[in-house]
Amino acid sequence: MARAMLGAIEAGGTKFVLAVGPSPDRILARHTIPTRTPEATLAEAAEWLAGKGGITSLGIGSFGPVELDRTSPKWGFITNTPKPGWADCDIAGYLGQALGVPVGFDTDVNAAALAEYAAAGGAGGGLAYLTIGTGIGGGIVLDGKPVHGAAHPEIGHIYPRRHQDDVDFAGICPAHGDCLEGLASGPAIIARWGVSLSQLPADHPGHAIIADYIAQACHSLFASVAVETIVIGGGVANTPGLTQRVAERARQLDNGYLPGGVRHRIIAPRLGGDAGITGALMLAETAGRA
Amino acid sequence: MARAMLGAIEAGGTKFVLAVGPSPDRILARHTIPTRTPEATLAEAAEWLAGKGGITSLGIGSFGPVELDRTSPKWGFITNTPKPGWADCDIAGYLGQALGVPVGFDTDVNAAALAEYAAAGGAGGGLAYLTIGTGIGGGIVLDGKPVHGAAHPEIGHIYPRRHQDDVDFAGICPAHGDCLEGLASGPAIIARWGVSLSQLPADHPGHAIIADYIAQACHSLFASVAVETIVIGGGVANTPGLTQRVAERARQLDNGYLPGGVRHRIIAPRLGGDAGITGALMLAETAGRA
């Protein structure tokens, strides 16, 4: 078998991160391009990847919603996103054709979850990756495989209980108002307090409020899927102390009840900002296999 | 290979249901015994099963918490239950020894989820089984396999948002107060209104309140694991109209957002009260395999 050269794309609403390497833990070249129209963005991505001298497969971790059902004619599409121009975009099909290689495809957060799962040595009890940024999303890996279900997780849209010091803010989710994303995403924080979480004074109640909402999502995941590890990534998660506050609040919410006990843990990404692109390389590794 | 004869136990806190049959959909004999001390109950169960003339494997779906980690010396144990006498009970080990057969072991709700998954023809997008009764529990099957994680799901202990007409009741969960089980289990309903849900008048607000709490759990499962199907079983779920009210309320909570769309559905058990014992027979079918 010829040596593999993996290509990968972390496709975000603001930028596309591109990379090539012989294995997920060895990135030989990397490039970032701004997200514009699908035509311009995908053409530039294909050109850069083609210029790297012959990738053998491609992995894409994409913003969503996406179609992951292998039996659907729309597999590999970004589906009904509100992002102008991108609805119904056959991102996997276009790039697979343009580069002439098999494509592995999943959500950006499932890709990041895959990479963090591998970085944790294959967390026996499963792993969830939450990103808290412009939006809130999550991916789950159980037994080494991303969880799909009827579509893919959209954990940002559960309804946390309102914090007692945060009862007046209506939330900003167009569909749900005060769901998790409507309350705890970066834009929701700015809508309430005018600045990002990391810019709030250390004694500002916002720190406890946001940690409480994220901790409720973590408790729900521990209680409903029993994942062992939850990794908190994304821009908001870079706020100093946030991960620890979330972990502490989740322990309070559990109150020593769950049978997973101390095995349940909430941590920062081991791969830092590289989780998504590393996971996309992992998707390239298994592309074309059943 | 000799013909299989499967033995099964649905081990509950009030009663043990026992069955034998050549396959999960063919129960040849069935017997119910009251749950007393572990010694008396397990001895009677073993005696009945042994008297059926040579089972080749045993499946147990048990009340919990239980240890499901195959690498743990306590695999197959009921662990720290508050039920007197049953903490740290090696239920799978005792019965496997007594009957001299391999044992398949999981939670009662994972067993029920397995059976409902099979009854649905292998629901492509996964299935969750919720039981709303003396307690509230849930099992999840994805890709044909029960979800374990660091331990097993305890979905009864998520925190739903309080319903606006139910703000004074403190909830009855010893660990969490007003978690889902503390608010919507059979005993919580009786604690509030003095009677069971099915005994409340049709126009009583309790119907909408309980449906709302269960619907929030369903929305959380749809959003976080994206399961296609949620089956609602257990005594409280027998209340006429409840499943439909839950399904309708969950649709309101989603507000057309989730990418799984109309594939997400909430239904009554296809197997009625037989889901648990059928799932235990399925556990027997795969007992001893990796």
Coordinates of C-alpha atoms in Angstrom, one line a residue:
Chain A
M1 CA 0.0 0.0 0.0
A2 CA 1.3 3.4 -0.9
R3 CA 2.1 5.8 1.9
A4 CA -0.8 7.9 3.0
M5 CA -0.8 11.6 2.8
L6 CA -3.8 13.0 4.7
G7 CA -5.5 16.3 3.8
A8 CA -7.8 18.0 6.3
I9 CA -10.2 20.9 6.6
E10 CA -11.7 22.4 9.7
A11 CA -14.5 24.3 8.1
G12 CA -15.8 27.1 10.2
G13 CA -18.1 30.0 9.6
T14 CA -15.3 32.5 9.9
K15 CA -12.3 30.6 8.6
F16 CA -11.2 27.4 7.1
V17 CA -8.1 25.7 8.6
L18 CA -6.3 23.5 6.1
A19 CA -3.6 20.9 6.8
V20 CA -1.7 18.0 5.3
G21 CA 0.4 15.3 7.1
P22 CA 1.2 11.6 7.0
S23 CA -0.7 11.0 10.2
P24 CA -3.0 13.0 12.5
D25 CA -0.2 13.8 14.9
R26 CA 2.2 15.1 12.2
I27 CA 1.1 18.2 10.4
L28 CA 3.6 19.0 7.7
A29 CA 1.8 22.2 6.4
R30 CA -1.0 24.3 7.5
H31 CA -2.9 27.3 6.0
T32 CA -5.9 29.4 7.0
I33 CA -8.3 31.1 4.6
P34 CA -11.3 33.3 5.4
T35 CA -14.7 31.9 4.8
R36 CA -16.4 33.7 1.9
T37 CA -18.8 32.3 -0.7
P38 CA -18.8 28.5 -1.0
E39 CA -17.4 28.8 -4.5
A40 CA -14.5 31.0 -3.6
T41 CA -13.7 29.3 -0.3
L42 CA -13.9 25.7 -1.6
A43 CA -11.9 26.5 -4.7
E44 CA -9.1 28.1 -2.7
A45 CA -9.1 25.2 -0.2
A46 CA -8.9 22.6 -3.1
E47 CA -6.1 24.6 -4.8
W48 CA -4.0 24.8 -1.6
L49 CA -4.5 21.1 -0.9
A50 CA -3.8 20.0 -4.5
G51 CA -0.6 22.1 -4.4
K52 CA 0.8 20.0 -1.5
G53 CA 1.6 17.2 -4.0
G54 CA -0.9 14.4 -3.8
I55 CA -3.0 13.8 -0.8
T56 CA -4.5 10.3 -0.6
S57 CA -7.6 11.1 1.3
L58 CA -9.4 14.1 2.9
G59 CA -11.1 14.7 6.2
I60 CA -13.6 17.5 6.8
G61 CA -14.9 18.7 10.2
S62 CA -17.5 21.2 9.3
F63 CA -19.8 23.7 10.9
G64 CA -23.4 22.6 10.6
P65 CA -26.0 21.5 10.4
V66 CA -24.6 18.8 8.2
E67 CA -26.0 15.5 6.7
L68 CA -24.2 12.5 8.1
D69 CA -26.6 9.8 7.0
R70 CA -24.5 7.6 4.6
T71 CA -27.7 6.5 2.9
S72 CA -28.9 10.0 2.1
P73 CA -28.2 11.6 -1.3
K74 CA -27.3 14.7 0.7
W75 CA -24.5 13.0 2.7
G76 CA -21.6 15.4 3.1
F77 CA -23.8 18.5 2.6
I78 CA -24.0 21.5 4.9
T79 CA -27.8 21.7 5.0
N80 CA -30.1 24.5 6.3
T81 CA -27.6 26.9 7.8
P82 CA -28.6 30.5 8.0
K83 CA -25.1 31.5 6.8
P84 CA -25.7 33.3 3.5
G85 CA -24.9 31.1 0.4
W86 CA -23.9 28.0 2.4
A87 CA -27.3 26.3 2.7
D88 CA -27.5 23.0 0.8
C89 CA -23.7 23.1 0.0
D90 CA -22.2 19.8 -1.1
I91 CA -18.9 20.4 0.6
A92 CA -17.7 16.8 0.8
G93 CA -18.8 16.0 -2.8
Y94 CA -17.2 19.1 -4.3
L95 CA -13.8 18.6 -2.6
G96 CA -13.8 14.8 -3.1
Q97 CA -14.3 15.5 -6.9
A98 CA -11.9 18.3 -7.1
L99 CA -9.1 16.4 -5.4
G100 CA -10.1 12.9 -6.6
V101 CA -9.8 11.3 -3.1
P102 CA -12.2 9.6 -0.6
V103 CA -13.6 12.0 2.0
G104 CA -14.3 11.5 5.7
F105 CA -16.9 13.9 7.0
D106 CA -18.4 14.9 10.3
T107 CA -19.2 17.9 12.4
D108 CA -16.3 20.2 13.6
V109 CA -17.1 19.2 17.2
N110 CA -17.3 15.5 16.5
A111 CA -13.9 15.8 14.8
A112 CA -12.5 17.7 17.9
A113 CA -14.0 15.0 20.2
L114 CA -12.3 12.3 18.1
A115 CA -9.0 14.0 18.5
E116 CA -9.3 14.6 22.2
Y117 CA -10.5 11.0 22.7
A118 CA -7.3 9.8 21.0
A119 CA -5.2 12.3 23.0
A120 CA -6.7 10.9 26.2
G121 CA -5.5 7.5 25.1
G122 CA -9.0 6.4 24.2
A123 CA -11.0 7.4 27.2
G124 CA -12.7 4.2 28.2
G125 CA -16.0 5.7 29.2
G126 CA -16.4 8.1 26.3
L127 CA -15.7 11.7 25.8
A128 CA -17.7 14.8 24.9
Y129 CA -16.2 18.0 23.4
L130 CA -18.0 21.2 24.1
T131 CA -17.1 24.4 22.3
I132 CA -18.2 27.6 23.9
G133 CA -17.7 30.5 21.4
T134 CA -19.8 32.4 18.9
G135 CA -22.1 29.4 19.2
I136 CA -22.2 26.4 21.6
G137 CA -21.8 23.0 20.1
G138 CA -20.8 19.5 21.2
G139 CA -19.6 16.2 19.9
I140 CA -19.5 12.9 21.6
V141 CA -17.3 9.9 21.1
L142 CA -18.3 6.5 22.5
D143 CA -16.3 3.3 21.9
G144 CA -14.0 5.3 19.6
K145 CA -16.8 6.4 17.3
P146 CA -18.6 9.8 16.9
V147 CA -22.2 9.8 18.0
H148 CA -24.6 10.6 15.2
G149 CA -28.2 9.5 15.9
A150 CA -31.0 10.9 13.8
A151 CA -28.5 13.7 12.9
H152 CA -25.8 15.0 15.1
P153 CA -25.7 16.5 18.6
E154 CA -26.8 20.1 19.1
I155 CA -26.1 20.3 22.8
G156 CA -26.0 24.1 22.7
H157 CA -29.8 24.0 22.5
I158 CA -30.8 22.4 25.7
Y159 CA -32.5 24.6 28.3
P160 CA -30.5 25.1 31.5
R161 CA -32.2 26.3 34.6
R162 CA -32.0 30.1 34.9
H163 CA -29.4 31.3 37.4
Q164 CA -30.9 33.3 40.3
D165 CA -28.8 36.3 39.4
D166 CA -29.6 36.2 35.7
V167 CA -33.4 36.2 35.5
D168 CA -34.0 39.4 33.3
F169 CA -31.9 38.6 30.2
A170 CA -34.1 37.1 27.6
G171 CA -31.4 35.2 25.7
I172 CA -30.4 35.6 22.1
C173 CA -31.1 32.3 20.4
P174 CA -33.4 33.0 17.4
A175 CA -35.1 29.6 17.9
H176 CA -35.1 29.2 21.6
G177 CA -34.3 32.5 23.3
D178 CA -32.7 31.4 26.5
C179 CA -31.3 28.0 25.7
L180 CA -27.7 27.3 26.6
E181 CA -26.4 29.0 23.4
G182 CA -28.8 31.9 24.0
L183 CA -27.4 32.4 27.5
A184 CA -23.8 31.4 27.5
S185 CA -22.3 31.9 24.1
G186 CA -19.8 34.7 23.4
P187 CA -22.5 37.0 21.8
A188 CA -24.9 36.3 24.7
I189 CA -22.2 37.4 27.2
I190 CA -21.5 40.6 25.2
A191 CA -25.3 41.3 24.9
R192 CA -25.6 41.2 28.7
W193 CA -22.5 42.8 30.0
G194 CA -20.9 44.6 27.0
V195 CA -17.6 42.8 27.1
S196 CA -16.3 39.3 26.8
L197 CA -16.2 37.0 29.8
S198 CA -12.4 37.3 30.1
Q199 CA -12.8 41.1 30.2
L200 CA -15.2 41.1 33.1
P201 CA -13.6 41.9 36.5
A202 CA -12.7 38.8 38.5
D203 CA -15.4 39.5 41.1
H204 CA -18.2 40.0 38.5
P205 CA -21.2 37.6 39.0
G206 CA -21.1 36.8 35.3
H207 CA -18.3 34.3 35.9
A208 CA -20.5 32.2 38.2
I209 CA -23.5 32.6 36.0
I210 CA -21.8 31.3 32.8
A211 CA -20.0 28.5 34.7
D212 CA -23.4 27.4 36.1
Y213 CA -25.0 27.1 32.7
I214 CA -22.1 25.2 31.2
A215 CA -22.0 23.0 34.3
Q216 CA -25.7 22.2 33.9
A217 CA -24.9 21.0 30.3
C218 CA -22.0 18.9 31.7
H219 CA -24.3 17.4 34.4
S220 CA -26.9 16.5 31.8
L221 CA -24.2 14.7 29.7
F222 CA -22.8 12.9 32.7
A223 CA -26.4 11.8 33.7
S224 CA -27.8 11.0 30.3
V225 CA -24.8 9.5 28.4
A226 CA -22.5 8.8 31.3
V227 CA -19.5 10.1 29.4
E228 CA -16.3 9.9 31.5
T229 CA -14.6 13.1 30.2
I230 CA -15.9 16.4 29.0
V231 CA -13.5 18.7 27.3
I232 CA -14.4 22.4 27.2
G233 CA -13.0 24.3 24.2
G234 CA -13.8 27.5 22.3
G235 CA -13.0 31.1 22.8
V236 CA -15.1 31.7 26.0
A237 CA -13.4 28.6 27.6
N238 CA -10.1 30.5 27.4
T239 CA -11.3 32.7 30.3
P240 CA -8.9 32.0 33.2
G241 CA -10.5 29.8 35.8
L242 CA -13.7 29.0 33.9
T243 CA -13.0 25.3 33.4
Q244 CA -12.3 24.9 37.1
R245 CA -15.5 26.8 38.0
V246 CA -17.5 24.6 35.7
A247 CA -16.0 21.4 37.2
E248 CA -16.7 22.6 40.7
R249 CA -20.3 23.6 39.9
A250 CA -21.0 20.3 38.2
R251 CA -19.8 18.5 41.3
Q252 CA -22.3 20.5 43.3
L253 CA -25.1 19.7 40.9
D254 CA -24.3 15.9 41.1
N255 CA -24.0 16.0 44.9
G256 CA -22.1 12.7 44.9
Y257 CA -24.9 10.7 43.2
L258 CA -23.8 9.5 39.8
P259 CA -22.4 6.0 39.8
G260 CA -19.5 7.1 37.6
G261 CA -18.3 9.2 40.6
V262 CA -14.9 10.7 40.4
R263 CA -14.3 9.1 36.9
H264 CA -16.4 12.0 35.5
R265 CA -14.1 14.9 34.8
I266 CA -14.2 18.2 33.1
I267 CA -10.9 19.4 31.5
A268 CA -9.4 21.8 29.0
P269 CA -8.4 20.5 25.6
R270 CA -5.1 18.6 25.6
L271 CA -4.7 19.6 22.0
G272 CA -5.5 23.3 22.6
G273 CA -6.7 24.9 19.4
D274 CA -5.5 21.9 17.3
A275 CA -8.3 19.5 18.3
G276 CA -10.5 20.3 15.3
I277 CA -7.9 20.0 12.6
T278 CA -6.3 16.9 14.2
G279 CA -9.8 15.3 14.3
A280 CA -10.2 16.2 10.6
L281 CA -6.9 14.4 9.8
M282 CA -8.3 11.4 11.7
L283 CA -11.4 11.5 9.5
A284 CA -9.1 11.5 6.5
E285 CA -7.4 8.4 7.9
T286 CA -10.7 6.4 7.9
A287 CA -12.2 8.0 4.7
G288 CA -13.5 5.5 2.3
R289 CA -13.8 2.7 4.9
A290 CA -17.2 1.5 6.0
Chain B
M1 CA -23.6 -26.1 18.2
A2 CA -26.2 -27.3 20.7
R3 CA -29.5 -25.4 20.6
A4 CA -29.6 -22.4 22.9
M5 CA -32.0 -22.1 25.7
L6 CA -31.9 -18.6 27.2
G7 CA -32.7 -17.7 30.8
A8 CA -33.5 -14.2 31.8
I9 CA -34.1 -12.1 34.8
E10 CA -35.6 -8.6 35.0
A11 CA -34.4 -7.7 38.5
G12 CA -36.5 -5.0 40.1
G13 CA -36.6 -3.5 43.5
T14 CA -40.1 -4.9 44.1
K15 CA -40.2 -8.1 42.0
F16 CA -38.0 -10.3 39.8
V17 CA -39.4 -11.4 36.5
L18 CA -37.9 -14.7 35.3
A19 CA -38.2 -16.3 31.9
V20 CA -36.8 -18.9 29.6
G21 CA -37.0 -19.3 25.9
P22 CA -35.1 -20.4 22.8
S23 CA -34.9 -16.8 21.5
P24 CA -35.8 -13.3 22.8
D25 CA -39.2 -13.3 21.0
R26 CA -40.2 -16.7 22.2
I27 CA -40.9 -17.0 26.0
L28 CA -41.7 -20.6 26.9
A29 CA -42.2 -20.0 30.6
R30 CA -42.4 -17.0 32.9
H31 CA -42.5 -16.5 36.6
T32 CA -42.5 -13.6 39.0
I33 CA -41.2 -13.6 42.5
P34 CA -41.1 -10.8 45.2
T35 CA -37.8 -9.1 45.9
R36 CA -36.7 -9.9 49.5
T37 CA -33.2 -10.4 50.8
P38 CA -30.6 -11.1 48.1
E39 CA -30.0 -14.6 49.5
A40 CA -33.7 -15.6 49.4
T41 CA -34.5 -13.9 46.1
L42 CA -31.5 -15.1 44.2
A43 CA -31.8 -18.7 45.5
E44 CA -35.4 -18.8 44.4
A45 CA -34.6 -17.4 41.0
A46 CA -31.8 -19.9 40.5
E47 CA -34.0 -22.7 41.6
W48 CA -36.8 -21.8 39.1
L49 CA -34.4 -21.3 36.2
A50 CA -32.5 -24.6 37.0
G51 CA -35.9 -26.4 37.1
K52 CA -36.5 -25.4 33.5
G53 CA -34.2 -28.1 32.3
G54 CA -30.8 -26.6 31.3
I55 CA -30.5 -23.1 30.2
T56 CA -27.4 -22.4 28.2
S57 CA -26.9 -18.7 29.2
L58 CA -28.5 -16.1 31.4
G59 CA -29.3 -12.4 30.8
I60 CA -29.9 -10.0 33.7
G61 CA -31.4 -6.5 33.4
S62 CA -31.0 -5.1 36.9
F63 CA -32.1 -2.2 39.0
G64 CA -29.0 -0.1 39.9
P65 CA -26.6 1.3 40.3
V66 CA -24.6 -1.6 38.8
E67 CA -21.0 -2.1 37.7
L68 CA -20.7 -2.6 34.0
D69 CA -17.0 -2.2 33.6
R70 CA -15.7 -5.6 32.3
T71 CA -12.3 -4.8 33.7
S72 CA -13.6 -4.2 37.2
P73 CA -13.5 -7.0 39.9
K74 CA -17.0 -5.8 40.7
W75 CA -18.5 -6.3 37.2
G76 CA -22.0 -7.7 37.6
F77 CA -22.5 -6.3 41.0
I78 CA -25.4 -4.1 42.2
T79 CA -23.2 -1.5 43.9
N80 CA -24.2 1.3 46.4
T81 CA -28.0 1.0 46.3
P82 CA -29.9 2.3 49.3
K83 CA -32.1 -0.8 49.1
P84 CA -31.5 -2.7 52.4
G85 CA -29.2 -5.7 52.0
W86 CA -28.6 -5.2 48.3
A87 CA -25.6 -2.9 48.3
D88 CA -22.4 -4.7 46.9
C89 CA -24.4 -7.7 45.8
D90 CA -22.7 -9.9 43.2
I91 CA -25.9 -10.8 41.4
A92 CA -24.3 -11.9 38.1
G93 CA -21.5 -13.8 39.8
Y94 CA -23.9 -15.7 42.1
L95 CA -26.3 -16.7 39.4
G96 CA -23.6 -17.6 36.9
Q97 CA -22.1 -19.9 39.4
A98 CA -25.3 -21.3 40.6
L99 CA -26.5 -22.1 37.1
G100 CA -23.1 -22.8 35.5
V101 CA -23.7 -20.6 32.5
P102 CA -22.3 -17.4 31.0
V103 CA -24.1 -14.2 32.1
G104 CA -25.0 -11.1 30.1
F105 CA -25.6 -8.1 32.4
D106 CA -26.8 -4.6 32.1
T107 CA -29.3 -2.1 33.6
D108 CA -33.0 -2.9 33.4
V109 CA -33.5 0.2 31.3
N110 CA -30.6 -0.6 28.9
A111 CA -32.2 -4.1 28.5
A112 CA -35.5 -2.5 27.7
A113 CA -33.9 -0.1 25.3
L114 CA -32.2 -3.1 23.5
A115 CA -35.6 -4.9 23.1
E116 CA -37.4 -1.8 21.9
Y117 CA -34.5 -1.1 19.5
A118 CA -34.9 -4.5 18.0
A119 CA -38.7 -4.2 18.0
A120 CA -38.3 -1.0 16.0
G121 CA -36.2 -3.0 13.4
G122 CA -33.0 -1.5 14.6
A123 CA -33.8 2.2 14.8
G124 CA -31.0 3.7 12.6
G125 CA -30.5 6.8 14.6
G126 CA -30.5 5.2 18.0
L127 CA -33.2 4.8 20.7
A128 CA -33.6 5.8 24.3
Y129 CA -35.9 4.1 26.7
L130 CA -37.2 6.1 29.7
T131 CA -39.1 4.6 32.5
I132 CA -41.3 6.9 34.6
G133 CA -42.4 5.0 37.7
T134 CA -41.3 4.7 41.3
G135 CA -38.1 6.2 40.0
I136 CA -37.1 7.6 36.6
G137 CA -34.4 5.9 34.6
G138 CA -33.2 5.6 31.1
G139 CA -31.2 3.5 28.8
I140 CA -29.7 4.3 25.4
V141 CA -28.9 2.1 22.4
L142 CA -26.7 3.4 19.6
D143 CA -25.5 1.3 16.7
G144 CA -27.2 -1.7 18.4
K145 CA -25.2 -1.4 21.6
P146 CA -26.2 -0.1 25.0
V147 CA -24.5 3.1 26.1
H148 CA -22.3 2.7 29.1
G149 CA -19.7 5.4 29.5
A150 CA -18.1 5.8 32.9
A151 CA -21.0 3.9 34.4
H152 CA -24.5 4.0 33.0
P153 CA -27.1 6.7 32.3
E154 CA -29.0 8.1 35.2
I155 CA -31.2 10.5 33.2
G156 CA -33.7 10.7 36.0
H157 CA -31.2 13.0 37.7
I158 CA -31.0 15.9 35.3
Y159 CA -32.5 19.2 36.3
P160 CA -35.5 20.3 34.3
R161 CA -36.6 23.9 34.3
R162 CA -39.4 24.4 36.8
H163 CA -42.9 24.7 35.3
Q164 CA -44.5 28.1 36.1
D165 CA -47.5 26.3 37.8
D166 CA -45.2 24.2 40.0
V167 CA -42.8 26.5 41.8
D168 CA -43.6 25.6 45.4
F169 CA -43.0 21.9 45.5
A170 CA -39.5 21.2 46.7
G171 CA -39.1 17.8 45.1
I172 CA -38.4 14.4 46.8
C173 CA -35.0 13.3 45.5
P174 CA -32.8 12.7 48.5
A175 CA -29.7 13.8 46.5
H176 CA -31.1 16.5 44.3
G177 CA -34.5 17.7 45.6
D178 CA -36.1 18.8 42.4
C179 CA -34.3 16.9 39.7
L180 CA -36.5 15.0 37.1
E181 CA -37.1 12.1 39.4
G182 CA -37.7 14.4 42.4
L183 CA -40.4 16.2 40.4
A184 CA -42.0 13.7 38.0
S185 CA -41.7 10.2 39.5
G186 CA -44.8 8.4 40.8
P187 CA -44.0 9.2 44.5
A188 CA -43.4 12.9 43.6
I189 CA -46.8 13.1 41.9
I190 CA -48.5 11.5 45.0
A191 CA -46.5 13.8 47.3
R192 CA -47.9 16.8 45.5
W193 CA -51.4 15.9 44.6
G194 CA -52.2 12.9 46.8
V195 CA -53.1 10.5 44.0
S196 CA -51.4 9.1 40.9
L197 CA -51.3 11.0 37.6
S198 CA -54.0 8.7 36.1
Q199 CA -56.3 9.5 39.0
L200 CA -56.1 13.2 38.5
P201 CA -59.1 14.8 36.7
A202 CA -58.5 15.3 33.0
D203 CA -58.4 19.1 33.4
H204 CA -55.9 19.1 36.3
P205 CA -52.7 21.1 35.7
G206 CA -50.6 18.2 36.8
H207 CA -50.9 16.6 33.4
A208 CA -49.2 19.5 31.7
I209 CA -46.7 19.9 34.4
I210 CA -45.5 16.3 34.4
A211 CA -45.6 16.2 30.6
D212 CA -43.4 19.3 30.5
Y213 CA -40.7 17.8 32.7
I214 CA -40.6 14.5 30.8
A215 CA -40.5 16.5 27.5
Q216 CA -37.5 18.5 28.7
A217 CA -35.6 15.3 29.3
C218 CA -36.6 14.1 25.8
H219 CA -35.5 17.4 24.3
S220 CA -32.1 17.1 26.1
L221 CA -31.7 13.6 24.7
F222 CA -32.6 14.7 21.2
A223 CA -30.2 17.7 21.5
S224 CA -27.3 16.0 23.2
V225 CA -27.3 12.4 21.7
A226 CA -29.6 13.0 18.7
V227 CA -31.4 9.7 19.3
E228 CA -34.1 9.2 16.8
T229 CA -36.6 7.5 19.0
I230 CA -37.5 7.8 22.7
V231 CA -39.8 5.2 24.2
I232 CA -41.6 6.2 27.4
G233 CA -42.5 3.3 29.6
G234 CA -43.2 2.7 33.3
G235 CA -46.3 3.0 35.4
V236 CA -46.8 6.8 35.2
A237 CA -46.5 6.5 31.4
N238 CA -49.7 4.4 31.3
T239 CA -51.6 7.6 32.1
P240 CA -53.9 8.1 29.1
G241 CA -52.7 10.9 26.8
L242 CA -49.3 11.4 28.6
T243 CA -47.1 10.2 25.7
Q244 CA -48.9 12.5 23.2
R245 CA -48.6 15.4 25.6
V246 CA -44.9 14.8 26.1
A247 CA -44.4 14.5 22.3
E248 CA -46.3 17.8 21.7
R249 CA -44.4 19.7 24.4
A250 CA -41.1 18.4 23.1
R251 CA -41.9 19.7 19.6
Q252 CA -42.7 23.1 21.2
L253 CA -39.4 23.1 23.0
D254 CA -37.4 22.3 19.9
N255 CA -39.3 24.9 17.8
G256 CA -38.3 23.2 14.5
Y257 CA -34.5 23.7 15.2
L258 CA -32.9 20.3 15.5
P259 CA -31.4 18.9 12.3
G260 CA -33.0 15.5 13.0
G261 CA -36.3 17.2 12.5
V262 CA -39.4 14.9 12.2
R263 CA -37.2 11.8 12.5
H264 CA -37.2 12.5 16.3
R265 CA -40.2 10.8 17.8
I266 CA -41.6 9.9 21.2
I267 CA -43.6 6.7 21.4
A268 CA -45.1 4.1 23.8
P269 CA -43.3 0.8 24.2
R270 CA -44.1 -1.5 21.3
L271 CA -43.5 -4.4 23.7
G272 CA -45.6 -3.0 26.5
G273 CA -44.5 -4.4 29.8
D274 CA -42.3 -7.1 28.1
A275 CA -39.5 -4.8 27.0
G276 CA -37.4 -5.5 30.1
I277 CA -37.6 -9.3 30.1
T278 CA -37.2 -9.4 26.3
G279 CA -34.1 -7.3 26.6
A280 CA -32.8 -9.6 29.3
L281 CA -33.2 -12.5 26.9
M282 CA -31.2 -10.6 24.4
L283 CA -28.5 -10.1 27.0
A284 CA -28.5 -13.9 27.4
E285 CA -28.1 -14.3 23.7
T286 CA -24.8 -12.4 23.6
A287 CA -23.6 -13.6 27.1
G288 CA -20.0 -14.8 27.0
R289 CA -19.2 -13.0 23.8
A290 CA -16.7 -10.1 23.8

